[in-house]
Amino acid sequence: MEHKYLVGFFEDEEPLVKATVKMRKAGYQMKEVFTPFPVHGLDEAMGLQETRLHTAGFVIGACGTLTAIGGMSFISAMDWPIIVGGKPFFSAPSWVPITFELTVLFASIGMVVIYYLRNRLSIFREVEILDPRTTDDRFAMVFDRKQYHTDEDAEKMTSLLKSYGAIEVRPVSLKNELHNNLFKQHDDLDYLEEKYLHHH
Amino acid sequence: MESFTFSSKEKKYSFILMGIGLLLMLFGIFTNLENPTRIATAFMYNNVFFLMIALTAMFFIAAHTVGWGGWYILLRRISEGMANYIYVGAILTIIILALGMQSIYHWAQPGAAAHDPLDLLAGKEPYLNVSFFWIRTIVYLALWCGFTWLLRKNSLQNDLNPSIALYEKSKVYAAGFLFVFAISSSTASWDYTMSVQPHWYSTLWGWYNFISAFVTSCAFLSLFIMYLKEQGYLKEVTDEHLHDVGKFMFAFSIAWAYLFFSQFMLIWYANIPEETGYFKLRAEYYPLTMYITFALNFIAPFFILITRKAKRTYGVMRVLACAIIIGHWMDFYQMMMPAALKENHMAPASIGALEIGIGLLLGGIFIYVVFHSLSKAALKAEGHPFFKESVLHHT
């Protein structure tokens, strides 16, 4: 099955961020924006929800903490107590470095794994690239034709994108569907307009 | 060009703060007349605390200047105001040392080295002697004041005639200050806070003091930002800037805990009497101070400031900034006071009107100095080449 998208290409980040806010102000929510490098403020302009990756990192890190403390107290205080340096079997201060290391190890590896899973990145999966130029010097703003399916919408979006500085607007069909971003339910567009259009 | 007016209301409040401090201080002095060590040490540790905050505000500017930092330019005048306290701190240091050096520092008393039962002070005498101590003090204070004056002058000149040449010059001054501060922050910490307990030493003491002061300096910076924002100043300063200052508070609270624990664990593990003396004294007579310090300086900032939202919420940031300031103030207390009392054969004491009074007095002077310097120059360093970068800043 083919998935249809309307893509506007931009040459620079500044018109891109401005056009993002303007398009949303006009009532069109983009599905995704592809950039060759991270663009500051784009996530906020797009209305993306804050990532939950750090929450996952905290939880996994806490699992690491518990694993370390539980493991060491079981081994050196219950299962096989040995006196080391005249310290008590259950000597918390000497465990802090290892607890710290395991926390960091769990959190970092866990976050990498979750990041790959969530973004469906894998060496076993063939990657379909929207346009190779987005890895080089072009910025692509993608609208879902499923969401805006009428020809009227397509024409309106094309003319709007062009008037906001897009150098090229064309439909693109992909075999795989772009995965869904989580967007904010309620976003203050006036605030964004003030911040990104007037202030900058 | 935006400028800050030091309103009569703000002046009144800072004088009220100083007044309360002065009353508490006088009460503390009269109730502790038989204990000059406590009085002198209370002055010294409060003075070192605020002097180090001013110095680390200077470090904040210098490190960002050398590192091509642009985001902080909008906050630069606040940091400069905090750095201007160095002059006051320098004068106070000289007065306190002139009057109370022998009451605080056991090694500075005549014959201390000759009558040392452990015979260690004689070996340390080439470094720890009164005349060299004074020479070092004068050198530190002169260099600190000199660099503060140079950077401030450069920044004000740049307001009138913005030029790249001035910016390049400021990088030279900043690099010079960083070089001086890298050495003097360590040696000054040995001199002022570590030599109180002259038989004991710790090799990470300088860093421990520096980080303690730096995190407090960032906490003060965030409080000033939030205050000025609420008064309607600094429209361009957004949550993004506050967020970055919050990151500093968070990161350096962890760095403080890292050093605290490194020092503690090595001493605990090795269990050598001459090293454990430091923690034995504090754990035996000042356990509450230690636990509260650890809770305020590490547990609270770590678990509360960890989220992005907390660093962008004024209420949370304000409470945490106050917690950090109080926690590190207590940390400086427990660095100096227990040891000073013990070395001078005085009974252990807890934090009382004397310490709080001097803290409020110097805090009031500090706030007055910051507002006074803010009102003396444009509130924003608009001539700086990175000014626009600071306005557009996005974390």
Coordinates of C-alpha atoms in Angstrom, one line a residue, chain A residues 32-199:
Chain A
E32 CA 7.1 15.5 10.3
V33 CA 10.0 17.8 9.5
F34 CA 13.3 16.4 8.2
T35 CA 16.4 18.5 8.7
P36 CA 20.1 17.7 7.9
F37 CA 21.1 18.9 11.5
P38 CA 19.2 19.6 14.7
V39 CA 17.4 22.9 14.6
H40 CA 16.9 24.8 17.8
G41 CA 13.3 25.6 18.6
L42 CA 11.8 23.4 15.8
D43 CA 10.3 20.9 18.2
E44 CA 8.5 23.7 20.0
A45 CA 7.4 25.3 16.8
M46 CA 6.0 21.9 15.5
G47 CA 4.2 21.4 18.8
L48 CA 5.9 18.2 19.6
Q49 CA 5.3 16.8 23.0
E50 CA 8.3 16.7 25.4
T51 CA 10.2 13.4 24.9
R52 CA 9.5 10.8 27.5
L53 CA 12.9 9.3 27.0
H54 CA 14.4 10.9 30.1
T55 CA 11.6 9.5 32.3
A56 CA 12.4 6.0 30.9
G57 CA 16.1 6.7 31.7
F58 CA 15.3 7.7 35.3
V59 CA 13.2 4.5 35.8
I60 CA 15.8 2.2 34.2
G61 CA 18.5 4.0 36.2
A62 CA 16.6 3.4 39.4
C63 CA 16.4 -0.3 38.4
G64 CA 20.2 -0.2 38.1
T65 CA 20.5 1.3 41.6
L66 CA 18.3 -1.4 43.1
T67 CA 20.1 -4.1 41.3
A68 CA 23.5 -2.9 42.6
I69 CA 22.4 -2.4 46.2
G70 CA 20.3 -5.6 46.2
G71 CA 23.1 -7.7 44.6
M72 CA 25.9 -6.5 46.8
S73 CA 23.9 -6.7 50.0
F74 CA 22.8 -10.3 49.2
I75 CA 26.3 -11.4 48.2
S76 CA 28.5 -9.7 50.8
A77 CA 26.1 -9.5 53.8
M78 CA 23.9 -12.6 53.4
D79 CA 25.2 -15.2 51.1
W80 CA 29.0 -15.1 51.5
P81 CA 30.0 -12.6 54.3
I82 CA 33.7 -11.9 54.3
I83 CA 35.4 -9.3 56.5
V84 CA 37.2 -6.7 54.3
G85 CA 39.3 -4.0 55.9
G86 CA 37.6 -4.4 59.2
K87 CA 34.4 -2.9 57.8
P88 CA 30.9 -4.3 58.6
F89 CA 29.4 -6.7 56.1
F90 CA 26.7 -4.3 55.2
S91 CA 28.9 -1.2 54.6
A92 CA 27.0 1.2 52.4
P93 CA 29.7 3.8 51.7
S94 CA 31.9 1.4 49.9
W95 CA 29.0 0.3 47.6
V96 CA 28.2 3.8 46.4
P97 CA 30.7 3.8 43.5
I98 CA 29.5 0.5 42.1
T99 CA 25.8 1.6 42.7
F100 CA 26.6 4.8 40.8
E101 CA 28.3 2.9 37.9
L102 CA 25.4 0.4 37.5
T103 CA 22.9 3.2 37.6
V104 CA 24.7 5.0 34.8
L105 CA 25.2 1.8 32.8
F106 CA 21.5 0.7 33.1
A107 CA 20.3 4.2 32.3
S108 CA 22.5 4.8 29.3
I109 CA 22.1 1.4 27.7
G110 CA 18.4 1.3 28.4
M111 CA 17.9 4.7 26.8
V112 CA 19.8 3.7 23.7
V113 CA 17.7 0.5 23.3
I114 CA 14.5 2.4 23.9
Y115 CA 15.5 5.1 21.5
Y116 CA 16.2 2.6 18.8
L117 CA 13.0 0.7 19.4
R118 CA 10.8 3.8 19.5
N119 CA 12.3 5.2 16.3
R120 CA 12.2 1.7 14.7
L121 CA 15.9 1.9 13.8
S122 CA 17.4 -1.4 13.0
I123 CA 20.1 -2.9 10.9
F124 CA 17.6 -5.5 9.7
R125 CA 15.1 -3.0 8.4
E126 CA 15.4 -1.4 5.0
V127 CA 15.2 2.4 5.4
E128 CA 13.1 4.4 3.0
I129 CA 14.4 7.9 2.6
L130 CA 12.0 10.6 1.8
D131 CA 14.5 12.6 -0.2
P132 CA 18.2 12.1 -0.1
R133 CA 18.8 15.9 0.0
T134 CA 17.4 16.1 3.5
T135 CA 20.6 14.4 4.6
D136 CA 22.6 17.1 2.9
D137 CA 21.3 20.7 2.5
R138 CA 17.5 20.6 2.3
F139 CA 14.8 20.8 5.0
A140 CA 11.6 19.0 4.3
M141 CA 8.2 19.7 5.9
V142 CA 5.8 16.7 5.4
F143 CA 2.0 16.8 5.5
D144 CA -0.1 13.7 5.6
R145 CA -2.5 13.5 2.7
K146 CA -4.7 11.1 4.7
Q147 CA -5.3 14.0 7.1
Y148 CA -5.7 16.6 4.4
H149 CA -7.1 14.5 1.6
T150 CA -9.0 17.0 -0.6
D151 CA -7.5 18.6 -3.6
E152 CA -8.6 21.9 -2.3
D153 CA -6.4 21.3 0.8
A154 CA -3.4 20.3 -1.4
E155 CA -3.7 23.4 -3.5
K156 CA -4.0 25.6 -0.5
M157 CA -1.1 24.0 1.3
T158 CA 1.1 24.3 -1.8
S159 CA 0.4 27.9 -2.3
L160 CA 0.9 28.7 1.4
L161 CA 4.2 26.8 1.6
K162 CA 5.4 28.6 -1.5
S163 CA 4.5 32.0 -0.1
Y164 CA 6.3 31.1 3.2
G165 CA 9.5 30.5 1.4
A166 CA 9.4 26.9 0.2
I167 CA 11.5 26.5 -2.9
E168 CA 9.8 23.4 -4.0
V169 CA 6.5 21.6 -3.1
R170 CA 5.6 18.2 -4.5
P171 CA 3.7 15.1 -3.5
V172 CA 5.7 12.1 -2.4
S173 CA 4.6 8.5 -2.0
L174 CA 6.2 6.1 0.4
K175 CA 5.9 2.4 0.9
N176 CA 6.2 2.6 4.7
E177 CA 4.1 4.9 6.7
L178 CA 6.0 7.6 8.6
H179 CA 5.6 6.8 12.3
N180 CA 3.4 9.0 14.4
N181 CA 4.9 11.8 16.5
L182 CA 3.2 12.7 19.7
F183 CA 1.9 16.3 19.4
K184 CA 0.7 18.6 22.2
Q185 CA -3.1 18.5 22.6
H186 CA -3.3 22.2 23.3
D187 CA -0.7 24.5 22.1
D188 CA -0.5 28.2 22.5
L189 CA 0.0 29.3 18.9
D190 CA -0.2 33.0 19.7
Y191 CA 2.8 32.5 22.1
L192 CA 4.7 30.7 19.3
E193 CA 3.9 33.4 16.8
E194 CA 5.1 36.1 19.2
K195 CA 8.3 34.1 20.0
Y196 CA 9.3 32.9 16.5
L197 CA 7.8 35.4 14.1
H198 CA 8.0 38.7 15.8
H199 CA 10.9 38.3 18.2

